[in-house]
Short mmCIF file of C-alpha atoms in Angstrom, two decimals:
data_model
loop_
_atom_site.label_atom_id
_atom_site.label_comp_id
_atom_site.label_asym_id
_atom_site.label_seq_id
_atom_site.Cartn_x
_atom_site.Cartn_y
_atom_site.Cartn_z
CA UNK A 20 142.18 127.02 80.70
CA UNK A 21 138.63 128.44 82.10
CA UNK A 22 135.71 126.38 83.82
CA UNK A 23 132.67 127.92 83.60
CA UNK A 24 129.96 126.74 85.05
CA UNK A 25 126.88 127.75 84.62
CA UNK A 26 123.55 126.09 86.46
CA UNK A 27 122.31 126.09 89.72
CA UNK A 28 119.57 127.70 91.71
CA UNK A 29 116.83 127.08 94.28
CA UNK A 30 113.84 124.63 94.17
CA UNK A 31 112.34 121.62 95.48
CA UNK A 32 112.16 118.70 96.70
CA UNK A 33 111.76 116.35 93.76
CA UNK A 34 112.65 118.40 91.64
CA UNK A 35 115.08 118.85 88.55
CA UNK A 36 118.19 121.28 88.03
CA UNK A 37 120.64 121.18 85.10
CA UNK A 38 124.56 121.90 85.50
CA UNK A 39 126.92 122.49 82.24
CA UNK A 40 130.34 122.90 83.02
CA UNK A 41 132.46 124.75 79.70
CA UNK A 42 136.39 124.91 78.98
CA UNK A 43 137.55 126.67 77.12
CA UNK A 44 141.51 127.77 76.65
CA UNK A 45 144.24 126.37 74.53
CA UNK A 46 144.98 122.51 75.39
CA UNK A 47 144.57 119.02 72.99
CA UNK A 48 142.44 117.42 74.28
CA UNK A 49 140.00 116.89 78.26
CA UNK A 50 140.76 113.64 79.68
CA UNK A 51 138.37 113.25 82.78
CA UNK A 52 135.23 115.95 83.88
CA UNK A 53 133.33 115.30 87.08
CA UNK A 54 131.57 117.56 88.99
CA UNK A 55 132.35 117.86 93.29
CA UNK A 56 130.11 119.17 95.36
CA UNK A 57 131.04 120.45 99.50
CA UNK A 58 128.16 121.17 101.53
CA UNK A 59 128.33 123.31 104.69
CA UNK A 60 130.35 121.68 107.24
CA UNK A 61 131.52 118.69 104.85
CA UNK A 62 134.51 117.91 102.97
CA UNK A 63 133.79 118.13 99.41
CA UNK A 64 132.90 115.01 97.09
CA UNK A 65 133.04 113.56 93.83
CA UNK A 66 129.29 113.24 92.39
CA UNK A 67 129.88 111.97 89.57
CA UNK A 68 133.04 111.93 86.76
CA UNK A 69 133.09 111.01 82.81
CA UNK A 70 135.65 110.28 80.78
CA UNK A 71 136.85 110.80 77.26
CA UNK A 72 135.78 107.44 76.59
CA UNK A 73 131.77 107.72 78.01
CA UNK A 74 133.22 106.22 81.15
CA UNK A 75 130.97 107.78 84.33
CA UNK A 76 131.00 106.77 87.98
CA UNK A 77 129.04 107.95 90.68
CA UNK A 78 129.13 108.76 94.04
CA UNK A 79 126.46 106.35 95.45
CA UNK A 80 123.95 108.85 96.75
CA UNK A 81 123.26 110.38 93.75
CA UNK A 82 123.27 106.46 92.35
CA UNK A 83 119.87 106.18 89.64
CA UNK A 84 119.15 110.64 90.47
CA UNK A 85 121.50 112.13 88.35
CA UNK A 86 123.09 111.64 85.31
CA UNK A 87 126.62 113.03 83.39
CA UNK A 88 127.77 113.40 80.16
CA UNK A 89 129.67 115.22 77.66
CA UNK A 90 130.34 116.28 74.37
CA UNK A 91 133.22 116.38 73.23
CA UNK A 92 132.80 118.91 70.40
CA UNK A 93 131.88 121.43 72.89
CA UNK A 94 134.80 119.95 75.86
CA UNK A 95 131.60 120.23 78.13
CA UNK A 96 130.07 118.32 80.46
CA UNK A 97 126.41 118.75 82.30
CA UNK A 98 125.41 117.23 85.38
CA UNK A 99 121.44 116.67 85.19
CA UNK A 100 120.10 116.14 88.57
CA UNK A 101 117.04 114.96 89.08
CA UNK A 102 114.52 114.05 92.22
CA UNK A 103 116.61 116.51 94.43
CA UNK A 104 117.11 115.87 98.36
CA UNK A 105 117.96 119.20 100.83
CA UNK A 106 120.54 116.25 101.38
CA UNK A 107 121.47 116.80 97.89
CA UNK A 108 121.92 121.22 99.72
CA UNK A 109 125.55 122.50 98.08
CA UNK A 110 128.24 124.32 95.97
CA UNK A 111 128.59 122.12 92.93
CA UNK A 112 132.12 123.31 91.49
CA UNK A 113 133.08 120.89 87.90
CA UNK A 114 136.75 120.09 87.43
CA UNK A 115 138.77 118.70 84.25
CA UNK A 116 141.55 117.16 83.77
CA UNK A 117 143.30 118.51 80.60
CA UNK A 118 146.05 117.44 77.97
CA UNK A 119 147.15 120.66 77.55
CA UNK A 120 150.81 119.65 75.81
CA UNK A 121 150.71 115.58 75.17
CA UNK A 122 151.40 113.82 77.66
CA UNK A 123 151.19 116.41 80.16
CA UNK A 124 148.34 116.50 82.17
CA UNK A 125 146.76 119.54 85.21
CA UNK A 126 144.14 120.19 86.44
CA UNK A 127 141.66 122.77 86.24
CA UNK A 128 138.37 123.77 88.42
CA UNK A 129 135.64 125.81 87.48
CA UNK A 130 133.85 128.57 90.08
CA UNK A 131 131.24 127.00 92.50
CA UNK A 132 127.75 127.29 92.23
CA UNK A 133 125.17 126.59 94.49
CA UNK A 134 122.28 124.38 94.85
CA UNK A 135 119.67 124.53 97.24
CA UNK A 136 116.92 121.99 97.62
CA UNK A 137 114.26 123.01 100.18
CA UNK A 138 112.22 120.76 101.64
#
């Protein structure tokens, strides 16, 4: 199973970016998908997650500004980020809990993508 992330880049404060992450390979289904981020000198933190039923969870710092969504048919998760702040600058990574062979679930990570917000 591989996760490929797209998007990211440099944006001014107040701007927006959209990240996407597609899962590929052989598996039965995907349970939860999510986005994490890690800023220099800080611990990795969960930004947002979404389960197979569409229920979402967000870090307090991004509520109202970020929206996570997924396309189950395409095994893809998206993170729409708006009203970006310099504090959002970090490497963003996607993750997924994948049902490879029921009932076994394995966690997979995609490569990180840099998001830089200038003031």
